[in-house]
Amino acid sequence: MMTLSLPLPDVPARRALPVLGDALDRQKDIVYLDATAHSVLNPPSATGIGCWTVNPYVGCAFGCAYCYARYAHRYVMERAGAPNDDALPPWLAFERRVLVKRDAPTLVRQALASRSTRYRALVSGEESVLVGSATDPYQPAERRFRVTRGVLEAFAEHPGVRVNVITKSPLVARDVDVLACIASRGAVTVHVSLITLDRALARRVEPRAPTPESRLRAIERLAAAGIHVGLNVMPVLPGITDDPAGLDALLARAAAAGARDVGACALRLQPAARDRYLPWIAAEFPELAARYRTTYARSSHAGERYQAGLRSYVGRIAARHGLVLREYGRGEEKMRVERTSAQLSLGI
Ligand code: SF4
């Protein structure tokens, strides 16, 4: 997903970073910090992602072992000189120190109302916007701060805007009214991420993320409201979630719940994800540790044969369950995971 060898894009990185304020709240072991941003709409040219992006939060309490977005949080915290009183390692601070961009709805509203040529393609729907490229926009913080909802409401004021949301949380269904409003005059797609139906396994891999069943119910609720919902089986974890029968059952359940399409890809391990994931594999799945070290020793990708086999299999089962297979490797999601960590950090 990320490499450090590519040059920084020609944009004022520091200016794009949010400024940290006081702690807004605490929830068990999570601290929410106020973050004031200059802007929250990241253009495709700044991030290399093939669409605009908005991330209402920095950090994510769901804590997936494979998450590639940890670098973005570290980048902001270090440059902001944020105190680390508990001496949390950066990978854990990502999950326990969540930055809240409370002014994001206002910033989006001001940007879209400015009539600046900069936002013309976004307002007209010529270009789309992805909500949640480096965080989950419906993580627990959203229940109390409602920043994502505010951002969607700002988009809803402009007919023709095309919005894509990616989340693991059923909380997205709370905003079905706003999503339906955007969809009625523009376009909305919600991609619900779910990599396994096995609740115990999901808990090991994505310790604080909502259960598989609750995500399926979210698909159902959104689909029932006429929202275009897709399934994200990303990433497929070699030796852990790639059991053919398990994938087949997963696609069957998603299709039955109302998902229209599916995207799937094998785990990619760029440095920011590797530093967390490989030690986690050694602790949780020691029998796979050598295989992972070998597979990802020289590349961030799983082997070509593995990827081709996965593509072919998911294509067959998608067709069997009436799901459109999103062509992974082209478009927004490929771009999303292949940018450098420095570039990604500009998309926060
Ligand atoms: S839900 Fe997404 S952003 Fe949050 S930890 Fe998991 S992969 Fe990272």
Coordinates of C-alpha atoms and ligand atoms in Angstrom, one line a residue:
M1 CA 0.0 0.0 0.0
M2 CA 2.7 2.4 0.8
T3 CA 6.4 2.9 0.1
L4 CA 8.7 5.5 1.4
S5 CA 10.9 5.6 -1.7
L6 CA 8.7 7.8 -3.8
P7 CA 9.0 11.6 -3.7
L8 CA 6.6 13.8 -1.8
P9 CA 4.0 15.4 -3.9
D10 CA 4.4 19.0 -4.6
V11 CA 1.9 20.3 -2.0
P12 CA 2.3 22.1 1.3
A13 CA 2.2 19.1 3.5
R14 CA 2.4 20.8 6.9
R15 CA -0.3 23.3 6.1
A16 CA -2.6 20.5 5.2
L17 CA -2.1 18.9 8.6
P18 CA -4.7 19.5 11.4
V19 CA -3.7 21.3 14.5
L20 CA -4.4 19.5 17.8
G21 CA -6.4 21.0 20.6
D22 CA -7.7 19.7 23.9
A23 CA -9.0 16.3 24.8
L24 CA -12.7 16.4 24.0
D25 CA -13.7 13.2 25.7
R26 CA -12.7 9.9 27.0
Q27 CA -14.3 6.5 26.3
K28 CA -12.7 3.7 28.4
D29 CA -9.1 3.7 27.1
I30 CA -9.7 5.9 24.1
V31 CA -9.0 9.7 24.2
Y32 CA -10.7 11.9 21.6
L33 CA -8.6 15.0 20.7
D34 CA -9.9 18.1 19.0
A35 CA -8.2 18.6 15.6
T36 CA -8.6 21.9 13.7
A37 CA -8.0 21.5 10.0
H38 CA -7.4 24.1 7.3
S39 CA -9.3 22.0 4.8
V40 CA -10.6 18.5 4.8
L41 CA -11.3 18.0 1.1
N42 CA -8.2 16.4 -0.5
P43 CA -8.1 16.6 -4.2
P44 CA -7.0 13.7 -6.4
S45 CA -3.9 15.6 -7.4
A46 CA -2.8 15.9 -3.7
T47 CA -3.2 12.2 -2.8
G48 CA -2.9 10.4 -6.0
I49 CA -6.2 8.7 -5.2
G50 CA -8.5 8.7 -8.2
C51 CA -11.1 10.8 -6.4
W52 CA -11.5 13.4 -3.7
T53 CA -11.2 12.2 -0.1
V54 CA -12.5 13.3 3.3
N55 CA -11.4 11.7 6.5
P56 CA -13.5 13.0 9.5
Y57 CA -11.1 11.4 12.0
V58 CA -7.5 10.5 12.2
G59 CA -6.9 7.2 13.8
C60 CA -9.4 4.4 14.2
A61 CA -10.6 2.5 17.3
F62 CA -11.4 -0.6 15.4
G63 CA -7.7 -1.6 15.4
C64 CA -7.5 -4.0 12.5
A65 CA -4.2 -5.9 12.6
Y66 CA -3.6 -5.3 8.9
C67 CA -4.5 -1.6 8.8
Y68 CA -2.4 0.5 6.5
A69 CA -3.5 3.9 7.9
R70 CA -1.4 3.9 11.0
Y71 CA 1.3 5.9 9.4
A72 CA -1.0 8.8 8.8
H73 CA -1.8 9.1 12.5
R74 CA 1.8 8.9 13.5
Y75 CA 2.7 11.5 10.9
V76 CA 0.2 14.0 12.4
M77 CA 1.0 13.2 16.0
E78 CA 4.7 13.6 15.6
R79 CA 4.5 16.9 13.6
A80 CA 1.9 18.3 16.1
G81 CA 4.2 17.5 19.0
A82 CA 1.3 15.7 20.7
P83 CA 1.9 14.5 24.2
N84 CA 2.2 10.8 24.7
D85 CA 1.7 10.6 28.5
D86 CA 1.0 6.9 28.4
A87 CA 4.0 6.2 26.2
L88 CA 1.8 4.3 23.7
P89 CA 3.6 2.8 20.8
P90 CA 2.6 4.6 17.6
W91 CA 0.6 1.6 16.3
L92 CA -1.5 1.6 19.5
A93 CA -1.8 5.4 19.7
F94 CA -3.6 5.1 16.3
E95 CA -6.3 3.1 18.0
R96 CA -6.4 5.0 21.3
R97 CA -5.9 8.6 20.4
V98 CA -8.5 9.5 17.9
L99 CA -8.4 13.0 16.4
V100 CA -11.8 14.5 15.7
K101 CA -12.1 17.1 12.9
R102 CA -15.2 18.8 14.4
D103 CA -15.0 21.6 11.9
A104 CA -15.1 19.2 8.9
P105 CA -18.8 19.8 8.0
T106 CA -18.2 23.6 8.0
L107 CA -15.1 23.3 5.9
V108 CA -16.9 21.2 3.3
R109 CA -19.8 23.5 3.3
Q110 CA -17.6 26.6 2.8
A111 CA -15.6 24.9 0.1
L112 CA -18.5 23.7 -2.0
A113 CA -20.3 27.1 -1.6
S114 CA -17.2 29.1 -2.6
R115 CA -17.9 28.6 -6.3
S116 CA -14.1 28.1 -6.6
T117 CA -13.0 26.4 -9.8
R118 CA -11.0 24.1 -7.6
Y119 CA -14.3 22.3 -6.5
R120 CA -16.2 22.6 -9.7
A121 CA -15.7 19.0 -10.8
L122 CA -16.6 17.8 -7.4
V123 CA -19.8 19.9 -7.2
S124 CA -20.9 18.9 -10.7
G125 CA -20.4 15.2 -10.0
E126 CA -17.7 14.9 -12.7
E127 CA -15.4 13.8 -9.9
S128 CA -16.5 11.7 -6.9
V129 CA -15.6 11.9 -3.2
L130 CA -14.6 9.0 -1.0
V131 CA -15.5 9.4 2.7
G132 CA -13.0 7.2 4.8
S133 CA -9.8 6.6 2.8
A134 CA -7.6 6.5 6.0
T135 CA -10.0 6.0 8.8
D136 CA -13.4 4.4 9.5
P137 CA -15.9 7.3 9.3
Y138 CA -18.4 5.3 11.4
Q139 CA -16.1 4.2 14.2
P140 CA -17.4 4.8 17.8
A141 CA -16.3 8.4 17.8
E142 CA -19.0 9.1 15.2
R143 CA -21.8 8.1 17.6
R144 CA -21.0 11.1 19.8
F145 CA -19.4 13.6 17.4
R146 CA -21.4 13.1 14.3
V147 CA -18.8 14.6 12.1
T148 CA -19.3 12.2 9.2
R149 CA -23.0 12.9 9.2
G150 CA -22.3 16.6 9.1
V151 CA -20.0 16.1 6.1
L152 CA -22.7 14.1 4.3
E153 CA -25.3 16.8 5.1
A154 CA -23.0 19.3 3.5
F155 CA -22.7 17.2 0.4
A156 CA -26.5 16.7 0.3
E157 CA -26.9 20.5 -0.3
H158 CA -25.4 20.1 -3.7
P159 CA -27.4 18.0 -6.3
G160 CA -25.2 15.9 -8.5
V161 CA -22.5 15.2 -6.0
R162 CA -21.2 11.5 -6.1
V163 CA -20.2 10.1 -2.7
N164 CA -18.6 6.8 -1.8
V165 CA -18.4 5.7 1.8
I166 CA -16.3 2.8 3.1
T167 CA -17.0 1.4 6.6
K168 CA -17.1 -1.6 8.8
S169 CA -19.8 -0.2 11.0
P170 CA -23.6 -0.6 11.1
L171 CA -23.7 2.9 12.4
V172 CA -23.7 4.0 8.7
A173 CA -27.4 2.9 8.6
R174 CA -28.2 5.7 11.0
D175 CA -27.6 8.1 8.2
V176 CA -29.7 6.4 5.6
D177 CA -31.9 9.5 5.3
V178 CA -28.9 11.7 4.3
L179 CA -27.5 9.0 2.0
A180 CA -30.9 8.6 0.3
C181 CA -31.1 12.4 -0.1
I182 CA -27.7 12.5 -1.9
A183 CA -28.6 9.4 -3.9
S184 CA -31.8 11.0 -5.1
R185 CA -30.0 13.9 -6.7
G186 CA -26.6 12.5 -7.3
A187 CA -25.1 9.1 -6.4
V188 CA -24.1 7.2 -3.3
T189 CA -22.3 3.9 -2.9
V190 CA -21.6 2.4 0.5
H191 CA -19.0 -0.3 0.6
V192 CA -19.2 -2.4 3.7
S193 CA -15.9 -4.1 4.6
L194 CA -16.2 -7.7 5.8
I195 CA -13.6 -10.4 5.4
T196 CA -15.1 -13.3 7.2
L197 CA -18.3 -14.6 8.7
D198 CA -16.5 -16.2 11.5
R199 CA -17.1 -14.0 14.5
A200 CA -14.3 -15.4 16.7
L201 CA -11.8 -15.0 13.8
A202 CA -13.0 -11.5 13.0
R203 CA -12.5 -10.6 16.7
R204 CA -8.9 -11.7 16.5
V205 CA -8.1 -9.9 13.3
E206 CA -10.3 -6.7 13.8
P207 CA -10.5 -6.7 17.6
R208 CA -12.9 -3.8 18.1
A209 CA -14.8 -3.7 14.9
P210 CA -18.5 -4.6 14.7
T211 CA -19.5 -8.2 14.4
P212 CA -20.0 -9.8 10.9
E213 CA -23.7 -10.2 11.6
S214 CA -24.1 -6.5 12.5
R215 CA -22.4 -5.5 9.2
L216 CA -24.7 -7.8 7.2
R217 CA -27.7 -6.2 8.9
A218 CA -26.3 -2.8 7.9
I219 CA -26.1 -4.0 4.2
E220 CA -29.7 -5.1 4.6
R221 CA -30.9 -1.8 6.0
L222 CA -29.1 0.3 3.4
A223 CA -30.2 -1.9 0.5
A224 CA -33.8 -1.8 1.7
A225 CA -33.6 2.0 1.6
G226 CA -32.5 1.8 -2.0
I227 CA -28.9 2.7 -1.3
H228 CA -26.3 1.0 -3.6
V229 CA -24.3 -1.3 -1.3
G230 CA -21.2 -3.3 -2.1
L231 CA -19.1 -5.8 -0.2
N232 CA -15.4 -5.2 0.4
V233 CA -13.5 -8.4 1.1
M234 CA -10.3 -6.5 1.6
P235 CA -7.8 -7.7 2.5
V236 CA -8.0 -11.4 2.0
L237 CA -5.5 -12.8 4.5
P238 CA -3.5 -15.8 3.1
G239 CA -4.0 -18.9 5.2
I240 CA -6.5 -17.1 7.5
T241 CA -9.6 -15.9 5.6
D242 CA -9.0 -17.4 2.2
D243 CA -10.8 -20.7 2.8
P244 CA -12.9 -21.2 -0.4
A245 CA -16.0 -22.4 1.4
G246 CA -15.8 -19.4 3.8
L247 CA -15.5 -16.9 1.0
D248 CA -18.4 -18.6 -0.8
A249 CA -20.6 -18.4 2.3
L250 CA -19.6 -14.7 2.8
L251 CA -20.6 -13.7 -0.7
A252 CA -23.8 -15.7 -0.5
R253 CA -24.8 -13.9 2.8
A254 CA -23.9 -10.5 1.4
A255 CA -25.8 -11.0 -1.7
A256 CA -28.8 -12.3 0.2
A257 CA -28.6 -9.1 2.4
G258 CA -28.8 -6.9 -0.7
A259 CA -25.2 -6.2 -1.7
R260 CA -24.9 -5.6 -5.5
D261 CA -21.2 -5.9 -6.0
V262 CA -18.0 -7.2 -4.4
G263 CA -14.4 -6.2 -4.5
A264 CA -11.6 -8.5 -3.1
C265 CA -7.9 -8.4 -3.0
A266 CA -5.1 -10.2 -1.2
L267 CA -3.3 -8.6 1.7
R268 CA -0.6 -6.1 0.7
L269 CA 2.0 -5.3 3.3
Q270 CA 3.7 -2.0 2.9
P271 CA 6.0 -0.9 5.7
A272 CA 3.4 0.8 8.0
A273 CA 1.2 -2.3 7.9
R274 CA 4.1 -4.8 8.0
D275 CA 5.5 -3.4 11.3
R276 CA 2.3 -4.2 13.0
Y277 CA 1.0 -7.2 11.1
L278 CA 4.1 -9.5 11.1
P279 CA 4.6 -9.5 14.8
W280 CA 0.9 -10.0 15.2
I281 CA 1.0 -13.0 12.9
A282 CA 3.9 -14.4 14.9
A283 CA 1.8 -14.1 18.1
E284 CA -1.6 -15.2 16.8
F285 CA -0.8 -17.6 14.0
P286 CA 2.8 -18.8 14.7
E287 CA 2.3 -21.6 12.2
L288 CA 2.0 -19.1 9.4
A289 CA 4.8 -16.8 10.4
A290 CA 7.4 -18.3 8.2
R291 CA 5.1 -18.4 5.2
Y292 CA 4.3 -14.7 5.6
R293 CA 7.9 -13.8 6.0
T294 CA 8.8 -15.6 2.8
T295 CA 5.8 -14.4 0.8
Y296 CA 6.3 -10.8 1.8
A297 CA 10.1 -10.8 2.0
R298 CA 10.8 -9.0 -1.3
S299 CA 7.4 -7.5 -2.1
S300 CA 4.4 -5.9 -0.5
H301 CA 2.2 -8.1 -2.6
A302 CA 1.1 -11.7 -2.3
G303 CA 2.5 -13.9 -5.1
E304 CA 1.1 -13.4 -8.6
R305 CA -0.2 -16.9 -8.7
Y306 CA -2.0 -16.5 -5.4
Q307 CA -3.6 -13.2 -6.6
A308 CA -4.6 -14.7 -9.9
G309 CA -6.2 -17.7 -8.2
L310 CA -8.1 -15.5 -5.8
R311 CA -9.3 -13.2 -8.6
S312 CA -10.5 -16.2 -10.6
Y313 CA -12.2 -17.8 -7.6
V314 CA -14.0 -14.7 -6.4
G315 CA -15.1 -14.0 -9.9
R316 CA -16.7 -17.4 -10.1
I317 CA -18.5 -17.2 -6.8
A318 CA -19.6 -13.6 -7.4
A319 CA -21.2 -14.7 -10.6
R320 CA -22.9 -17.6 -8.9
H321 CA -24.4 -15.3 -6.3
G322 CA -25.4 -12.5 -8.7
L323 CA -22.8 -10.0 -7.5
V324 CA -20.9 -7.8 -9.9
L325 CA -17.2 -8.2 -9.4
R326 CA -15.5 -4.8 -9.1
E327 CA -12.4 -4.9 -11.1
Y328 CA -9.7 -4.6 -8.5
G329 CA -6.5 -3.2 -9.8
R330 CA -8.2 -0.3 -11.5
G331 CA -9.8 2.8 -10.2
E332 CA -10.1 4.4 -6.8
E333 CA -9.4 1.5 -4.5
K334 CA -6.2 0.4 -6.2
M335 CA -5.0 3.9 -6.0
R336 CA -6.1 4.1 -2.4
V337 CA -3.9 1.3 -1.3
E338 CA -0.9 1.9 -3.5
R339 CA 0.1 5.5 -2.6
T340 CA 3.1 6.3 -0.6
S341 CA 2.7 6.8 3.1
A342 CA 3.8 10.4 2.7
Q343 CA 1.1 10.9 0.1
L344 CA -1.4 9.1 2.1
S345 CA -0.7 11.4 5.1
L346 CA -1.8 14.3 2.9
G347 CA -5.2 12.6 2.5
I348 CA -6.0 12.7 6.2
Ligands
SF4_1 S1 -11.5 -0.1 10.1 FE1 -10.2 0.6 8.5 S2 -9.2 2.4 9.2 FE2 -10.1 1.3 11.0 S3 -8.4 0.1 11.8 FE3 -9.6 -1.2 10.4 S4 -8.6 -1.0 8.4 FE4 -7.9 0.7 9.7

